CSV table of C-alpha atoms in Angstrom, one decimal:
chain,number,residue,atom,x,y,z
R,1,GLY,CA,-110.1,73.2,109.7
R,2,GLN,CA,-107.2,72.0,107.6
R,3,GLN,CA,-107.4,72.0,103.9
R,4,LEU,CA,-105.7,70.6,100.9
R,5,ASN,CA,-105.3,72.7,97.7
R,6,GLN,CA,-105.7,70.6,94.8
R,7,SER,CA,-105.1,71.9,91.4
R,8,PRO,CA,-106.2,71.9,88.7
R,9,GLN,CA,-109.8,71.8,89.4
R,10,SER,CA,-110.5,70.7,86.0
R,11,MET,CA,-108.6,69.9,82.7
R,12,PHE,CA,-109.5,68.5,79.3
R,13,ILE,CA,-107.3,65.6,77.9
R,14,GLN,CA,-106.9,64.2,74.5
R,15,GLU,CA,-105.9,60.6,74.3
R,16,GLY,CA,-102.4,60.2,74.7
R,17,GLU,CA,-101.5,63.3,76.5
R,18,ASP,CA,-99.7,63.2,79.7
R,19,VAL,CA,-101.8,64.6,82.9
R,20,SER,CA,-100.2,66.4,86.0
R,21,MET,CA,-102.2,67.2,89.1
R,22,ASN,CA,-101.0,68.2,92.5
R,23,CYS,CA,-102.0,68.9,96.4
R,24,THR,CA,-100.5,71.2,98.8
R,25,SER,CA,-100.9,71.9,102.4
R,26,SER,CA,-99.8,74.2,104.8
R,27,SER,CA,-99.2,71.6,107.5
R,28,ILE,CA,-97.2,68.3,107.3
R,29,PHE,CA,-98.9,65.0,106.4
R,30,ASN,CA,-97.8,61.5,107.0
R,31,THR,CA,-99.6,59.7,104.0
R,32,TRP,CA,-100.5,60.8,101.0
R,33,LEU,CA,-103.3,59.0,98.8
R,34,TRP,CA,-104.7,59.4,95.6
R,35,TYR,CA,-108.3,58.2,94.6
R,36,LYS,CA,-110.2,58.3,91.4
R,37,GLN,CA,-114.0,58.6,91.6
R,38,ASP,CA,-116.3,57.3,88.4
R,39,PRO,CA,-120.0,58.8,88.2
R,40,GLY,CA,-122.2,56.9,90.6
R,41,GLU,CA,-119.3,55.1,92.5
R,42,GLY,CA,-117.2,55.7,95.7
R,43,PRO,CA,-113.4,56.8,95.3
R,44,VAL,CA,-111.2,53.8,94.5
R,45,LEU,CA,-107.4,53.9,95.9
R,46,LEU,CA,-104.7,54.6,93.3
R,47,ILE,CA,-101.7,55.1,95.4
R,48,ALA,CA,-100.5,55.3,98.9
R,49,LEU,CA,-97.2,57.1,99.8
R,50,TYR,CA,-95.9,56.7,103.4
R,51,LYS,CA,-92.7,58.5,103.3
R,52,ALA,CA,-91.1,62.0,102.3
R,53,GLY,CA,-89.5,61.8,98.6
R,54,GLU,CA,-91.3,58.3,98.0
R,55,LEU,CA,-92.1,58.1,94.3
R,56,THR,CA,-94.4,55.0,93.4
R,57,SER,CA,-96.1,54.0,90.1
R,58,ASN,CA,-99.3,52.1,89.3
R,59,GLY,CA,-99.1,51.2,85.8
R,60,ARG,CA,-99.3,54.6,83.9
R,61,LEU,CA,-99.9,56.4,87.3
R,62,THR,CA,-96.9,57.8,89.0
R,63,ALA,CA,-97.0,59.8,92.3
R,64,GLN,CA,-94.7,61.5,94.7
R,65,PHE,CA,-94.5,62.4,98.4
R,66,GLY,CA,-93.1,65.8,98.6
R,67,ILE,CA,-89.9,66.2,100.4
R,68,THR,CA,-91.4,69.0,102.6
R,69,ARG,CA,-94.2,66.4,103.4
R,70,LYS,CA,-96.5,69.4,102.6
R,71,ASP,CA,-97.3,68.1,98.8
R,72,SER,CA,-98.1,65.8,96.6
R,73,PHE,CA,-98.3,65.2,92.8
R,74,LEU,CA,-100.0,62.6,90.5
R,75,ASN,CA,-98.8,62.0,86.9
R,76,ILE,CA,-100.7,60.1,84.3
R,77,SER,CA,-98.8,59.3,81.0
R,78,ALA,CA,-100.5,58.4,77.8
R,79,SER,CA,-104.0,59.0,78.9
R,80,ILE,CA,-106.7,57.0,77.9
R,81,PRO,CA,-110.7,57.6,77.6
R,82,SER,CA,-111.1,55.5,80.7
R,83,ASP,CA,-109.2,58.0,82.7
R,84,VAL,CA,-111.9,60.6,82.9
R,85,GLY,CA,-113.1,60.8,86.3
R,86,ILE,CA,-112.3,62.9,89.3
R,87,TYR,CA,-109.2,62.5,90.9
R,88,PHE,CA,-108.8,63.2,94.8
R,89,CYS,CA,-105.7,63.7,96.9
R,90,ALA,CA,-106.0,62.9,100.5
R,91,GLY,CA,-103.6,63.5,103.3
R,92,GLN,CA,-103.3,62.2,107.0
R,93,PRO,CA,-102.2,64.9,109.1
R,94,TYR,CA,-99.9,64.7,112.1
R,95,TYR,CA,-101.0,66.0,115.4
R,96,GLY,CA,-97.7,66.2,117.7
R,97,GLY,CA,-97.6,62.4,118.0
R,98,SER,CA,-101.1,61.1,116.9
R,99,GLN,CA,-102.4,60.5,113.5
R,100,GLY,CA,-105.6,62.6,112.2
R,101,ASN,CA,-108.2,61.3,109.9
R,102,LEU,CA,-107.7,61.5,106.2
R,103,ILE,CA,-108.6,65.0,104.6
R,104,PHE,CA,-109.4,65.4,101.1
R,105,GLY,CA,-108.7,67.8,98.3
R,106,LYS,CA,-111.6,69.3,96.4
R,107,GLY,CA,-110.7,67.0,93.3
R,108,THR,CA,-109.5,67.3,89.7
R,109,LYS,CA,-112.0,66.6,87.1
R,110,LEU,CA,-110.5,65.0,83.9
R,111,SER,CA,-112.8,65.2,80.9
R,112,VAL,CA,-112.1,64.3,77.3
R,113,LYS,CA,-111.4,67.3,74.7
R,114,PRO,CA,-114.3,67.8,72.5
W,1,LYS,CA,-114.0,39.3,99.2
W,2,ALA,CA,-116.9,41.7,99.3
W,3,GLY,CA,-116.3,45.1,99.3
W,4,VAL,CA,-118.2,47.7,101.4
W,5,THR,CA,-121.8,47.7,101.2
W,6,GLN,CA,-124.1,50.8,101.6
W,7,THR,CA,-127.6,51.0,101.8
W,8,PRO,CA,-129.7,52.5,100.6
W,9,ARG,CA,-128.2,53.6,97.5
W,10,TYR,CA,-130.8,56.5,96.7
W,11,LEU,CA,-133.4,58.1,98.9
W,12,ILE,CA,-135.6,61.1,99.1
W,13,LYS,CA,-136.7,62.7,102.3
W,14,THR,CA,-138.4,65.9,102.9
W,15,ARG,CA,-137.3,68.7,105.5
W,16,GLY,CA,-137.7,67.5,109.1
W,17,GLN,CA,-137.7,64.1,108.7
W,18,GLN,CA,-135.0,61.6,109.9
W,19,VAL,CA,-132.8,59.2,108.0
W,20,THR,CA,-130.8,56.3,108.8
W,21,LEU,CA,-128.0,54.9,106.5
W,22,SER,CA,-126.3,51.5,106.8
W,23,CYS,CA,-122.9,50.3,105.9
W,24,SER,CA,-121.2,46.8,106.1
W,25,PRO,CA,-117.4,47.0,105.9
W,26,ILE,CA,-115.2,44.7,104.2
W,27,SER,CA,-114.7,41.3,106.1
W,28,GLY,CA,-111.9,41.7,109.0
W,29,HIS,CA,-112.1,45.5,108.9
W,30,ARG,CA,-112.9,46.9,112.3
W,31,SER,CA,-112.8,50.8,111.7
W,32,VAL,CA,-115.6,52.6,109.7
W,33,SER,CA,-115.6,56.1,108.6
W,34,TRP,CA,-118.2,58.3,107.2
W,35,TYR,CA,-118.1,61.2,104.8
W,36,GLN,CA,-120.3,63.6,103.1
W,37,GLN,CA,-119.5,64.6,99.7
W,38,THR,CA,-121.2,67.8,98.0
W,39,PRO,CA,-120.1,69.5,94.8
W,40,GLY,CA,-119.3,72.5,96.8
W,41,GLN,CA,-117.5,71.2,100.0
W,42,GLY,CA,-116.0,67.9,98.6
W,43,LEU,CA,-115.5,65.3,101.0
W,44,GLN,CA,-116.1,66.1,104.5
W,45,PHE,CA,-115.1,63.6,107.4
W,46,LEU,CA,-118.4,63.1,109.7
W,47,PHE,CA,-116.9,60.5,112.3
W,48,GLU,CA,-115.0,57.4,112.7
W,49,TYR,CA,-115.9,54.3,114.5
W,50,PHE,CA,-113.5,51.5,115.7
W,51,SER,CA,-114.8,48.7,118.0
W,52,GLU,CA,-118.1,50.2,118.6
W,53,THR,CA,-116.6,53.2,120.0
W,54,GLN,CA,-116.7,56.8,118.1
W,55,ARG,CA,-112.8,57.7,117.8
W,56,ASN,CA,-113.3,60.8,115.8
W,57,LYS,CA,-115.7,63.2,115.0
W,58,GLY,CA,-115.8,65.9,112.3
W,59,ASN,CA,-117.3,69.3,112.3
W,60,PHE,CA,-121.0,68.6,112.0
W,61,PRO,CA,-123.8,69.5,114.1
W,62,GLY,CA,-125.3,67.1,116.7
W,63,ARG,CA,-128.2,66.1,114.2
W,64,PHE,CA,-125.5,63.7,112.6
W,65,SER,CA,-124.9,60.7,114.7
W,66,GLY,CA,-123.6,57.1,114.2
W,67,ARG,CA,-123.2,53.9,115.7
W,68,GLN,CA,-121.2,50.7,115.2
W,69,PHE,CA,-122.3,47.2,116.2
W,70,SER,CA,-120.4,44.2,117.2
W,71,ASN,CA,-120.1,42.7,113.9
W,72,SER,CA,-118.6,46.3,112.6
W,73,ARG,CA,-121.4,47.2,110.5
W,74,SER,CA,-122.4,50.8,111.1
W,75,GLU,CA,-125.3,53.1,110.7
W,76,MET,CA,-125.4,56.7,110.6
W,77,ASN,CA,-128.6,59.0,111.4
W,78,VAL,CA,-129.5,62.5,110.3
W,79,SER,CA,-132.3,64.0,112.1
W,80,THR,CA,-134.4,67.0,111.4
W,81,LEU,CA,-133.3,67.2,107.9
W,82,GLU,CA,-132.5,70.4,106.0
W,83,LEU,CA,-132.2,71.0,102.7
W,84,GLY,CA,-128.3,71.3,102.9
W,85,ASP,CA,-128.0,68.0,104.0
W,86,SER,CA,-128.6,66.6,100.3
W,87,ALA,CA,-125.4,64.7,99.6
W,88,LEU,CA,-123.6,61.6,98.8
W,89,TYR,CA,-122.7,60.0,101.9
W,90,LEU,CA,-119.8,57.7,101.7
W,91,CYS,CA,-118.9,54.7,104.2
W,92,ALA,CA,-115.1,53.8,104.3
W,93,SER,CA,-113.8,50.8,106.2
W,94,SER,CA,-110.2,50.3,107.1
W,95,PHE,CA,-108.3,47.1,108.7
W,96,VAL,CA,-107.2,49.2,111.9
W,97,ALA,CA,-107.6,52.3,113.2
W,98,GLY,CA,-104.6,54.6,114.0
W,99,GLY,CA,-101.0,54.4,113.0
W,100,VAL,CA,-99.2,54.7,109.6
W,101,GLY,CA,-101.0,53.2,106.6
W,102,ALA,CA,-104.4,52.6,108.8
W,103,ASN,CA,-106.2,55.0,106.9
W,104,VAL,CA,-106.1,53.3,103.3
W,105,LEU,CA,-109.6,53.7,103.3
W,106,THR,CA,-111.9,51.4,101.0
W,107,PHE,CA,-115.0,53.1,100.1
W,108,GLY,CA,-118.6,52.1,99.3
W,109,ALA,CA,-120.8,53.3,96.4
W,110,GLY,CA,-122.3,55.7,98.7
W,111,SER,CA,-126.0,56.5,99.7
W,112,ARG,CA,-127.2,59.7,97.7
W,113,LEU,CA,-129.7,61.6,100.0
W,114,THR,CA,-132.1,63.9,98.6
W,115,VAL,CA,-133.9,66.4,100.9
W,116,LEU,CA,-136.9,68.3,99.3
């Protein structure tokens, strides 16, 4: 089935650093979503993107819907300890006139540098 | 507004048994989706229900089934459990099904199933 390639798989952050992660797909998506999951909880929606080229911010988080509709990135500025967790991208594929169900990337795990 | 509620949160079963998981969506949400989350495969789509009808189904064997009731609450059942069924099962609801923006899912905390 379709897959989203999310990178990096993991990264270590130091408080105050900026963080970038991205997702790519071989096919077109109509919607890109970014979720964060804390241990023992379900994913929580951070940002939703609906149009190619759209750039949306939510506090220190900024995400963009790629022009080709096949990619998206998420930036976190001035990271803080509570940013630690797993970030997932999710896309809604377009199947020639109908919407598919969300497909998720494998996640980017953010940890604090020791 | 109460969130998506999943029960039980944790359960342990043995191979060959069956299990039923329950999900109560956000009030007013009529679409319920189920996902299986494992460390190796990430989040895999199981199925989606809307107005008591299964709209979409992922690539899982027939041992995985679900249903939705008239009040939008949903259950999923796994029969003849296998070790590989150990996972976090996540339920998510949305206001509508289909169309742009419909798949902005709100997730529950999940039901963690361990199969021994």
